[in-house]
Every structure is written in structure tokens, then in C-alpha cells.
């Protein structure tokens, strides 16, 4: 499990953690049943407070990516293929929505944005 935080990002620390762990689960880097390190350990390794790690873990649990068993730890959940696909599409849609909004604010027309996406695909 690799997490790289950026202090320059406009995203909160817990969001950066959440997005990276969710991506690692969706792309198979973290397997179903795999045990995640304790919140405190992650916080120490990242040199941050436990609060953003706890927030990220809570969000991941609400979304069905992980589950916590009292006294045993936190584990990656088994996700069906359609669940992974749906979560991946929702995450991509959110990212694209933000990017399209930013492009529109810069004055780009929709056809220009679509052309940029095609060019970079």
C-alpha cells in the first residue's frame, strides 16, 4: 500500500488518502481480504495526525471498499466486478466533471474540451 501526499494539492489530506486507497483496490493492487495497517501506523508513516487517516478509513468503509472487524483489524472487501466498474466510473465522472468545469471557466468551448480529451487519450 503506497500513499503519496502532496501539501501543494487543493485536496484535503483525507481525500488524497481515500482516493489513493480506493484506486489501489479498484485496480487490484490491494486484494480482497488483504489486511490494512492500523490507522495509527499509517499516520506515523505519513507523519500526519490520525484524524485524516481515520476520516479516509471511515469514508472507504461507508463506500464498501473496506471493513473493520473489532479486535482483528481492517480488511479490503470483496467487490463484484460490476461494483468495481460502477465505483471506477463514478470516480472518473467526478474527476472529469471538475476538469470540464475548470476548462469552461478558462473559456474553452465543449468541442475544444472534447478535442483535448481525444488528443490525450
Short mmCIF file of N, CA, C and O in Angstrom, two decimals:
data_model
loop_
_atom_site.label_atom_id
_atom_site.label_comp_id
_atom_site.label_asym_id
_atom_site.label_seq_id
_atom_site.Cartn_x
_atom_site.Cartn_y
_atom_site.Cartn_z
N UNK A 1 0.85 -1.17 0.00
CA UNK A 1 0.00 0.00 0.00
C UNK A 1 0.89 1.23 0.00
O UNK A 1 1.65 1.44 0.93
N UNK A 2 0.80 1.99 -1.07
CA UNK A 2 1.59 3.21 -1.18
C UNK A 2 0.67 4.42 -1.16
O UNK A 2 -0.34 4.44 -1.88
N UNK A 3 1.03 5.40 -0.36
CA UNK A 3 0.29 6.65 -0.31
C UNK A 3 1.30 7.79 -0.40
O UNK A 3 2.27 7.83 0.36
N UNK A 4 1.07 8.68 -1.36
CA UNK A 4 1.94 9.84 -1.53
C UNK A 4 1.07 11.07 -1.36
O UNK A 4 0.11 11.28 -2.10
N UNK A 5 1.41 11.89 -0.37
CA UNK A 5 0.63 13.09 -0.09
C UNK A 5 1.31 14.31 -0.67
O UNK A 5 2.53 14.40 -0.69
N UNK A 6 0.49 15.23 -1.12
CA UNK A 6 1.00 16.49 -1.64
C UNK A 6 0.46 17.63 -0.80
O UNK A 6 -0.76 17.83 -0.70
N UNK A 7 1.37 18.38 -0.20
CA UNK A 7 0.97 19.55 0.58
C UNK A 7 0.50 20.68 -0.34
O UNK A 7 -0.18 21.60 0.09
N UNK A 8 0.87 20.60 -1.62
CA UNK A 8 0.50 21.64 -2.59
C UNK A 8 -0.88 21.40 -3.20
O UNK A 8 -1.41 22.27 -3.86
N UNK A 9 -1.43 20.20 -2.99
CA UNK A 9 -2.73 19.86 -3.56
C UNK A 9 -3.83 20.67 -2.88
O UNK A 9 -3.75 20.97 -1.68
N UNK A 10 -4.86 21.00 -3.65
CA UNK A 10 -6.01 21.68 -3.06
C UNK A 10 -6.96 20.69 -2.40
O UNK A 10 -7.93 21.08 -1.78
N UNK A 11 -6.67 19.39 -2.54
CA UNK A 11 -7.49 18.36 -1.92
C UNK A 11 -7.05 18.15 -0.48
O UNK A 11 -5.85 18.11 -0.19
N UNK A 12 -8.01 17.97 0.43
CA UNK A 12 -7.65 17.67 1.81
C UNK A 12 -6.86 16.36 1.90
O UNK A 12 -6.99 15.48 1.04
N UNK A 13 -6.07 16.24 2.95
CA UNK A 13 -5.24 15.05 3.15
C UNK A 13 -6.09 13.78 3.16
O UNK A 13 -5.74 12.79 2.51
N UNK A 14 -7.23 13.81 3.86
CA UNK A 14 -8.04 12.58 3.93
C UNK A 14 -8.57 12.19 2.57
O UNK A 14 -8.69 11.00 2.26
N UNK A 15 -8.85 13.17 1.71
CA UNK A 15 -9.32 12.87 0.36
C UNK A 15 -8.21 12.24 -0.47
O UNK A 15 -8.45 11.29 -1.22
N UNK A 16 -6.99 12.75 -0.32
CA UNK A 16 -5.86 12.17 -1.04
C UNK A 16 -5.66 10.71 -0.63
O UNK A 16 -5.45 9.84 -1.48
N UNK A 17 -5.76 10.44 0.66
CA UNK A 17 -5.60 9.07 1.16
C UNK A 17 -6.72 8.20 0.63
O UNK A 17 -6.48 7.11 0.07
N UNK A 18 -7.95 8.67 0.77
CA UNK A 18 -9.13 7.92 0.30
C UNK A 18 -9.01 7.58 -1.18
O UNK A 18 -9.20 6.43 -1.58
N UNK A 19 -8.71 8.57 -2.01
CA UNK A 19 -8.64 8.35 -3.45
C UNK A 19 -7.56 7.34 -3.82
O UNK A 19 -7.76 6.50 -4.70
N UNK A 20 -6.41 7.42 -3.16
CA UNK A 20 -5.31 6.51 -3.50
C UNK A 20 -5.61 5.07 -3.07
O UNK A 20 -5.34 4.13 -3.82
N UNK A 21 -6.19 4.90 -1.89
CA UNK A 21 -6.53 3.55 -1.43
C UNK A 21 -7.64 2.97 -2.30
O UNK A 21 -7.56 1.81 -2.74
N UNK A 22 -8.67 3.77 -2.59
CA UNK A 22 -9.77 3.30 -3.45
C UNK A 22 -9.23 2.89 -4.82
O UNK A 22 -9.61 1.83 -5.35
N UNK A 23 -8.33 3.68 -5.38
CA UNK A 23 -7.75 3.35 -6.69
C UNK A 23 -6.95 2.06 -6.62
O UNK A 23 -7.03 1.22 -7.53
N UNK A 24 -6.20 1.87 -5.54
CA UNK A 24 -5.41 0.64 -5.39
C UNK A 24 -6.30 -0.59 -5.24
O UNK A 24 -5.96 -1.68 -5.70
N UNK A 25 -7.47 -0.43 -4.64
CA UNK A 25 -8.41 -1.54 -4.53
C UNK A 25 -9.04 -1.81 -5.89
O UNK A 25 -9.12 -2.96 -6.33
N UNK A 26 -9.45 -0.75 -6.59
CA UNK A 26 -10.12 -0.93 -7.88
C UNK A 26 -9.19 -1.51 -8.95
O UNK A 26 -9.64 -2.25 -9.81
N UNK A 27 -7.89 -1.16 -8.89
CA UNK A 27 -7.00 -1.70 -9.92
C UNK A 27 -6.31 -2.99 -9.50
O UNK A 27 -5.48 -3.52 -10.22
N UNK A 28 -6.66 -3.51 -8.33
CA UNK A 28 -6.16 -4.81 -7.91
C UNK A 28 -4.84 -4.81 -7.16
O UNK A 28 -4.34 -5.87 -6.80
N UNK A 29 -4.27 -3.64 -6.93
CA UNK A 29 -3.03 -3.59 -6.14
C UNK A 29 -3.27 -4.06 -4.71
O UNK A 29 -2.38 -4.65 -4.10
N UNK A 30 -4.45 -3.76 -4.18
CA UNK A 30 -4.86 -4.27 -2.87
C UNK A 30 -5.95 -5.30 -3.12
O UNK A 30 -6.97 -4.99 -3.73
N UNK A 31 -5.73 -6.51 -2.66
CA UNK A 31 -6.63 -7.63 -2.94
C UNK A 31 -7.69 -7.79 -1.85
O UNK A 31 -7.47 -7.43 -0.69
N UNK A 32 -8.80 -8.40 -2.25
CA UNK A 32 -9.86 -8.72 -1.29
C UNK A 32 -9.29 -9.57 -0.17
O UNK A 32 -8.51 -10.49 -0.40
N UNK A 33 -9.64 -9.20 1.05
CA UNK A 33 -9.16 -9.93 2.22
C UNK A 33 -7.84 -9.43 2.77
O UNK A 33 -7.44 -9.82 3.87
N UNK A 34 -7.16 -8.58 2.01
CA UNK A 34 -5.86 -8.06 2.47
C UNK A 34 -6.06 -7.16 3.67
O UNK A 34 -6.95 -6.31 3.69
N UNK A 35 -5.22 -7.33 4.67
CA UNK A 35 -5.31 -6.52 5.89
C UNK A 35 -4.57 -5.20 5.69
O UNK A 35 -3.44 -5.17 5.20
N UNK A 36 -5.24 -4.12 6.07
CA UNK A 36 -4.62 -2.80 6.01
C UNK A 36 -3.92 -2.52 7.33
O UNK A 36 -4.35 -3.02 8.38
N UNK A 37 -2.89 -1.70 7.29
CA UNK A 37 -2.22 -1.36 8.55
C UNK A 37 -3.14 -0.52 9.44
O UNK A 37 -4.06 0.13 8.94
N UNK A 38 -2.90 -0.54 10.74
CA UNK A 38 -3.72 0.27 11.65
C UNK A 38 -3.63 1.76 11.31
O UNK A 38 -2.61 2.23 10.78
N UNK A 39 -4.67 2.48 11.63
CA UNK A 39 -4.73 3.93 11.37
C UNK A 39 -3.52 4.64 11.95
O UNK A 39 -2.89 5.47 11.29
N UNK A 40 -3.19 4.30 13.18
CA UNK A 40 -2.07 4.96 13.85
C UNK A 40 -0.75 4.72 13.11
O UNK A 40 0.07 5.63 12.96
N UNK A 41 -0.55 3.52 12.61
CA UNK A 41 0.66 3.18 11.87
C UNK A 41 0.75 3.99 10.58
O UNK A 41 1.81 4.52 10.23
N UNK A 42 -0.37 4.08 9.86
CA UNK A 42 -0.40 4.86 8.62
C UNK A 42 -0.08 6.32 8.92
O UNK A 42 0.72 6.95 8.23
N UNK A 43 -0.69 6.85 9.98
CA UNK A 43 -0.45 8.25 10.36
C UNK A 43 1.02 8.51 10.69
O UNK A 43 1.60 9.49 10.23
N UNK A 44 1.61 7.60 11.44
CA UNK A 44 3.03 7.74 11.80
C UNK A 44 3.90 7.69 10.55
O UNK A 44 4.80 8.52 10.36
N UNK A 45 3.63 6.73 9.67
CA UNK A 45 4.42 6.59 8.44
C UNK A 45 4.30 7.81 7.53
O UNK A 45 5.26 8.18 6.85
N UNK A 46 3.11 8.43 7.51
CA UNK A 46 2.90 9.61 6.66
C UNK A 46 3.25 10.91 7.38
O UNK A 46 3.19 11.99 6.79
N UNK A 47 3.56 10.79 8.68
CA UNK A 47 3.91 11.94 9.51
C UNK A 47 2.76 12.96 9.56
O UNK A 47 2.96 14.16 9.35
N UNK A 48 1.56 12.42 9.80
CA UNK A 48 0.38 13.26 9.91
C UNK A 48 -0.43 12.82 11.13
O UNK A 48 -0.14 11.79 11.74
N UNK A 49 -1.44 13.59 11.46
CA UNK A 49 -2.36 13.26 12.54
C UNK A 49 -3.17 12.02 12.16
O UNK A 49 -3.38 11.74 10.98
N UNK A 50 -3.68 11.32 13.16
CA UNK A 50 -4.53 10.17 12.89
C UNK A 50 -5.89 10.59 12.34
O UNK A 50 -6.57 9.79 11.70
N UNK A 51 -6.28 11.83 12.55
CA UNK A 51 -7.63 12.29 12.16
C UNK A 51 -7.90 12.13 10.66
O UNK A 51 -8.91 11.54 10.28
N UNK A 52 -7.02 12.62 9.76
CA UNK A 52 -7.33 12.44 8.34
C UNK A 52 -7.31 10.97 7.89
O UNK A 52 -8.08 10.58 7.02
N UNK A 53 -6.47 10.16 8.51
CA UNK A 53 -6.44 8.73 8.17
C UNK A 53 -7.75 8.09 8.61
O UNK A 53 -8.38 7.34 7.86
N UNK A 54 -8.20 8.43 9.81
CA UNK A 54 -9.48 7.92 10.32
C UNK A 54 -10.63 8.35 9.41
O UNK A 54 -11.52 7.55 9.09
N UNK A 55 -10.62 9.60 8.95
CA UNK A 55 -11.66 10.09 8.05
C UNK A 55 -11.65 9.30 6.73
O UNK A 55 -12.71 8.93 6.22
N UNK A 56 -10.47 9.06 6.20
CA UNK A 56 -10.35 8.30 4.95
C UNK A 56 -10.86 6.88 5.14
O UNK A 56 -11.62 6.36 4.31
N UNK A 57 -10.48 6.22 6.24
CA UNK A 57 -10.91 4.85 6.52
C UNK A 57 -12.44 4.81 6.66
O UNK A 57 -13.07 3.90 6.15
N UNK A 58 -13.01 5.80 7.35
CA UNK A 58 -14.47 5.83 7.53
C UNK A 58 -15.18 5.97 6.18
O UNK A 58 -16.19 5.31 5.94
N UNK A 59 -14.66 6.83 5.32
CA UNK A 59 -15.27 7.02 4.00
C UNK A 59 -15.14 5.75 3.16
O UNK A 59 -16.08 5.33 2.49
N UNK A 60 -13.97 5.12 3.20
CA UNK A 60 -13.76 3.87 2.46
C UNK A 60 -14.71 2.78 2.96
O UNK A 60 -15.25 2.00 2.17
N UNK A 61 -14.95 2.77 4.26
CA UNK A 61 -15.86 1.77 4.82
C UNK A 61 -17.31 2.06 4.41
O UNK A 61 -18.04 1.14 4.02
N UNK A 62 -17.72 3.33 4.44
CA UNK A 62 -19.07 3.70 4.00
C UNK A 62 -19.32 3.31 2.55
O UNK A 62 -20.42 2.94 2.17
N UNK A 63 -18.27 3.42 1.73
CA UNK A 63 -18.39 3.13 0.30
C UNK A 63 -18.23 1.64 -0.02
O UNK A 63 -18.33 1.24 -1.17
N UNK A 64 -17.95 0.84 1.00
CA UNK A 64 -17.86 -0.61 0.79
C UNK A 64 -16.51 -1.12 0.32
O UNK A 64 -16.40 -2.28 -0.08
N UNK A 65 -15.48 -0.29 0.39
CA UNK A 65 -14.15 -0.73 -0.03
C UNK A 65 -13.46 -1.55 1.05
O UNK A 65 -12.69 -2.46 0.75
N UNK A 66 -13.67 -1.21 2.32
CA UNK A 66 -13.01 -1.88 3.42
C UNK A 66 -14.04 -2.19 4.52
O UNK A 66 -15.12 -1.60 4.54
N UNK A 67 -13.67 -3.10 5.41
CA UNK A 67 -14.50 -3.36 6.58
C UNK A 67 -13.58 -3.61 7.77
O UNK A 67 -12.47 -4.11 7.63
N UNK A 68 -14.07 -3.20 8.93
CA UNK A 68 -13.29 -3.34 10.15
C UNK A 68 -13.94 -4.39 11.04
O UNK A 68 -15.15 -4.36 11.26
N UNK A 69 -13.13 -5.30 11.52
CA UNK A 69 -13.59 -6.32 12.46
C UNK A 69 -12.93 -6.03 13.81
O UNK A 69 -11.70 -6.03 13.90
N UNK A 70 -13.74 -5.74 14.80
CA UNK A 70 -13.22 -5.39 16.12
C UNK A 70 -12.22 -6.43 16.61
O UNK A 70 -12.51 -7.63 16.60
N UNK A 71 -11.07 -5.96 17.00
CA UNK A 71 -10.03 -6.84 17.52
C UNK A 71 -9.21 -7.57 16.47
O UNK A 71 -8.21 -8.20 16.80
N UNK A 72 -9.64 -7.51 15.21
CA UNK A 72 -8.92 -8.22 14.14
C UNK A 72 -8.24 -7.28 13.18
O UNK A 72 -7.21 -7.60 12.60
N UNK A 73 -8.85 -6.11 12.91
CA UNK A 73 -8.24 -5.16 12.01
C UNK A 73 -9.18 -4.74 10.89
O UNK A 73 -10.37 -5.03 10.90
N UNK A 74 -8.60 -4.09 9.90
CA UNK A 74 -9.35 -3.59 8.76
C UNK A 74 -8.90 -4.32 7.51
O UNK A 74 -7.70 -4.46 7.27
N UNK A 75 -9.87 -4.75 6.70
CA UNK A 75 -9.59 -5.59 5.55
C UNK A 75 -10.26 -5.04 4.30
O UNK A 75 -11.32 -4.42 4.37
N UNK A 76 -9.64 -5.32 3.15
CA UNK A 76 -10.22 -4.96 1.86
C UNK A 76 -11.40 -5.88 1.61
O UNK A 76 -11.30 -7.10 1.78
N UNK A 77 -12.53 -5.31 1.22
CA UNK A 77 -13.75 -6.08 0.95
C UNK A 77 -13.68 -6.75 -0.42
O UNK A 77 -13.02 -6.26 -1.32
N UNK A 78 -14.43 -7.82 -0.52
CA UNK A 78 -14.61 -8.50 -1.80
C UNK A 78 -15.62 -7.68 -2.60
O UNK A 78 -16.73 -7.44 -2.14
N UNK A 79 -15.21 -7.19 -3.75
CA UNK A 79 -16.11 -6.41 -4.59
C UNK A 79 -16.38 -7.18 -5.87
O UNK A 79 -15.46 -7.68 -6.50
N UNK A 80 -17.64 -7.24 -6.25
CA UNK A 80 -18.00 -7.87 -7.51
C UNK A 80 -17.52 -6.99 -8.65
O UNK A 80 -17.33 -5.78 -8.49
N UNK A 81 -17.33 -7.61 -9.82
CA UNK A 81 -16.83 -6.88 -10.98
C UNK A 81 -17.70 -5.66 -11.29
O UNK A 81 -17.19 -4.58 -11.57
N UNK A 82 -19.03 -5.81 -11.23
CA UNK A 82 -19.92 -4.69 -11.54
C UNK A 82 -19.79 -3.57 -10.50
O UNK A 82 -19.97 -2.41 -10.82
N UNK A 83 -19.49 -3.93 -9.24
CA UNK A 83 -19.30 -2.91 -8.21
C UNK A 83 -18.03 -2.10 -8.48
O UNK A 83 -18.02 -0.88 -8.36
N UNK A 84 -16.97 -2.81 -8.84
CA UNK A 84 -15.71 -2.14 -9.16
C UNK A 84 -15.90 -1.22 -10.35
O UNK A 84 -15.48 -0.06 -10.34
N UNK A 85 -16.57 -1.72 -11.37
CA UNK A 85 -16.83 -0.92 -12.57
C UNK A 85 -17.64 0.31 -12.23
O UNK A 85 -17.33 1.42 -12.68
N UNK A 86 -18.67 0.15 -11.42
CA UNK A 86 -19.51 1.29 -11.04
C UNK A 86 -18.74 2.32 -10.23
O UNK A 86 -18.87 3.52 -10.46
N UNK A 87 -17.93 1.86 -9.28
CA UNK A 87 -17.14 2.78 -8.46
C UNK A 87 -16.09 3.50 -9.31
O UNK A 87 -15.85 4.68 -9.14
N UNK A 88 -15.48 2.77 -10.24
CA UNK A 88 -14.47 3.37 -11.13
C UNK A 88 -15.13 4.44 -12.00
O UNK A 88 -14.60 5.53 -12.16
N UNK A 89 -16.30 4.12 -12.56
CA UNK A 89 -17.00 5.09 -13.40
C UNK A 89 -17.42 6.33 -12.61
O UNK A 89 -17.32 7.45 -13.10
N UNK A 90 -17.90 6.13 -11.39
CA UNK A 90 -18.31 7.26 -10.56
C UNK A 90 -17.11 8.15 -10.24
O UNK A 90 -17.21 9.39 -10.29
N UNK A 91 -15.97 7.54 -9.92
CA UNK A 91 -14.77 8.33 -9.61
C UNK A 91 -14.30 9.09 -10.85
O UNK A 91 -13.94 10.27 -10.76
N UNK A 92 -14.31 8.43 -12.01
CA UNK A 92 -13.89 9.09 -13.25
C UNK A 92 -14.84 10.22 -13.60
O UNK A 92 -14.40 11.31 -14.02
N UNK A 93 -16.13 9.99 -13.41
CA UNK A 93 -17.11 11.04 -13.71
C UNK A 93 -16.90 12.27 -12.83
O UNK A 93 -16.98 13.40 -13.30
N UNK A 94 -16.59 12.04 -11.55
CA UNK A 94 -16.34 13.16 -10.65
C UNK A 94 -15.10 13.95 -11.07
O UNK A 94 -15.13 15.18 -11.12
N UNK A 95 -14.04 13.24 -11.42
CA UNK A 95 -12.82 13.91 -11.86
C UNK A 95 -13.05 14.70 -13.15
O UNK A 95 -12.64 15.85 -13.28
N UNK A 96 -13.72 14.07 -14.11
CA UNK A 96 -13.99 14.74 -15.38
C UNK A 96 -14.88 15.96 -15.19
O UNK A 96 -14.68 16.99 -15.83
N UNK A 97 -15.84 15.84 -14.30
CA UNK A 97 -16.73 16.96 -14.03
C UNK A 97 -15.95 18.17 -13.53
O UNK A 97 -16.17 19.31 -13.98
N UNK A 98 -15.03 17.92 -12.61
CA UNK A 98 -14.20 19.01 -12.08
C UNK A 98 -13.32 19.60 -13.18
O UNK A 98 -13.19 20.83 -13.28
N UNK A 99 -12.73 18.74 -14.00
CA UNK A 99 -11.85 19.22 -15.07
C UNK A 99 -12.61 20.00 -16.14
O UNK A 99 -12.14 21.03 -16.62
N UNK A 100 -13.79 19.49 -16.50
CA UNK A 100 -14.60 20.19 -17.51
C UNK A 100 -15.01 21.56 -16.98
O UNK A 100 -14.94 22.56 -17.70
N UNK A 101 -15.39 21.61 -15.72
CA UNK A 101 -15.77 22.89 -15.11
C UNK A 101 -14.60 23.88 -15.17
O UNK A 101 -14.77 25.04 -15.53
N UNK A 102 -13.40 23.40 -14.83
CA UNK A 102 -12.22 24.26 -14.86
C UNK A 102 -11.93 24.74 -16.28
O UNK A 102 -11.60 25.92 -16.50
N UNK A 103 -12.08 23.85 -17.26
CA UNK A 103 -11.87 24.24 -18.67
C UNK A 103 -12.89 25.27 -19.12
O UNK A 103 -12.56 26.21 -19.83
N UNK A 104 -14.14 25.08 -18.70
CA UNK A 104 -15.20 26.03 -19.07
C UNK A 104 -14.91 27.40 -18.45
O UNK A 104 -15.13 28.44 -19.09
N UNK A 105 -14.39 27.41 -17.23
CA UNK A 105 -14.04 28.67 -16.56
C UNK A 105 -12.90 29.37 -17.27
O UNK A 105 -12.77 30.59 -17.19
N UNK A 106 -12.07 28.61 -17.99
CA UNK A 106 -10.97 29.20 -18.77
C UNK A 106 -11.46 29.67 -20.13
O UNK A 106 -10.68 30.21 -20.91
N UNK A 107 -12.73 29.44 -20.43
CA UNK A 107 -13.30 29.91 -21.67
C UNK A 107 -13.29 28.93 -22.82
O UNK A 107 -13.61 29.29 -23.95
N UNK A 108 -12.96 27.66 -22.54
CA UNK A 108 -12.96 26.67 -23.61
C UNK A 108 -14.38 26.21 -23.90
O UNK A 108 -15.19 26.01 -23.00
N UNK A 109 -14.67 26.03 -25.17
CA UNK A 109 -15.97 25.51 -25.59
C UNK A 109 -15.97 23.99 -25.44
O UNK A 109 -14.91 23.36 -25.40
N UNK A 110 -17.15 23.40 -25.39
CA UNK A 110 -17.27 21.97 -25.21
C UNK A 110 -16.53 21.19 -26.29
O UNK A 110 -15.83 20.21 -26.00
N UNK A 111 -16.64 21.62 -27.55
CA UNK A 111 -15.94 20.90 -28.62
C UNK A 111 -14.43 20.98 -28.46
O UNK A 111 -13.71 20.04 -28.81
N UNK A 112 -13.92 22.08 -27.93
CA UNK A 112 -12.48 22.21 -27.68
C UNK A 112 -12.05 21.24 -26.57
O UNK A 112 -10.99 20.61 -26.65
N UNK A 113 -12.88 21.12 -25.55
CA UNK A 113 -12.58 20.22 -24.44
C UNK A 113 -12.58 18.77 -24.94
O UNK A 113 -11.67 18.00 -24.63
N UNK A 114 -13.57 18.41 -25.73
CA UNK A 114 -13.66 17.06 -26.28
C UNK A 114 -12.44 16.76 -27.15
O UNK A 114 -11.85 15.67 -27.07
N UNK A 115 -12.01 17.72 -27.94
CA UNK A 115 -10.83 17.53 -28.79
C UNK A 115 -9.57 17.32 -27.94
O UNK A 115 -8.73 16.48 -28.25
N UNK A 116 -9.45 18.07 -26.84
CA UNK A 116 -8.31 17.90 -25.94
C UNK A 116 -8.32 16.49 -25.32
O UNK A 116 -7.27 15.86 -25.19
N UNK A 117 -9.49 16.02 -24.95
CA UNK A 117 -9.59 14.67 -24.37
C UNK A 117 -9.18 13.64 -25.40
O UNK A 117 -8.40 12.74 -25.11
N UNK A 118 -9.68 13.78 -26.63
CA UNK A 118 -9.32 12.83 -27.69
C UNK A 118 -7.82 12.84 -27.97
O UNK A 118 -7.21 11.81 -28.19
N UNK A 119 -7.23 14.03 -27.97
CA UNK A 119 -5.81 14.17 -28.27
C UNK A 119 -4.96 13.49 -27.18
O UNK A 119 -3.91 12.93 -27.46
N UNK A 120 -5.42 13.53 -25.96
CA UNK A 120 -4.65 12.98 -24.84
C UNK A 120 -5.04 11.56 -24.49
O UNK A 120 -4.54 11.00 -23.51
N UNK A 121 -5.91 10.96 -25.26
CA UNK A 121 -6.36 9.59 -24.98
C UNK A 121 -5.45 8.62 -25.59
O UNK A 121 -4.84 8.08 -26.07
#
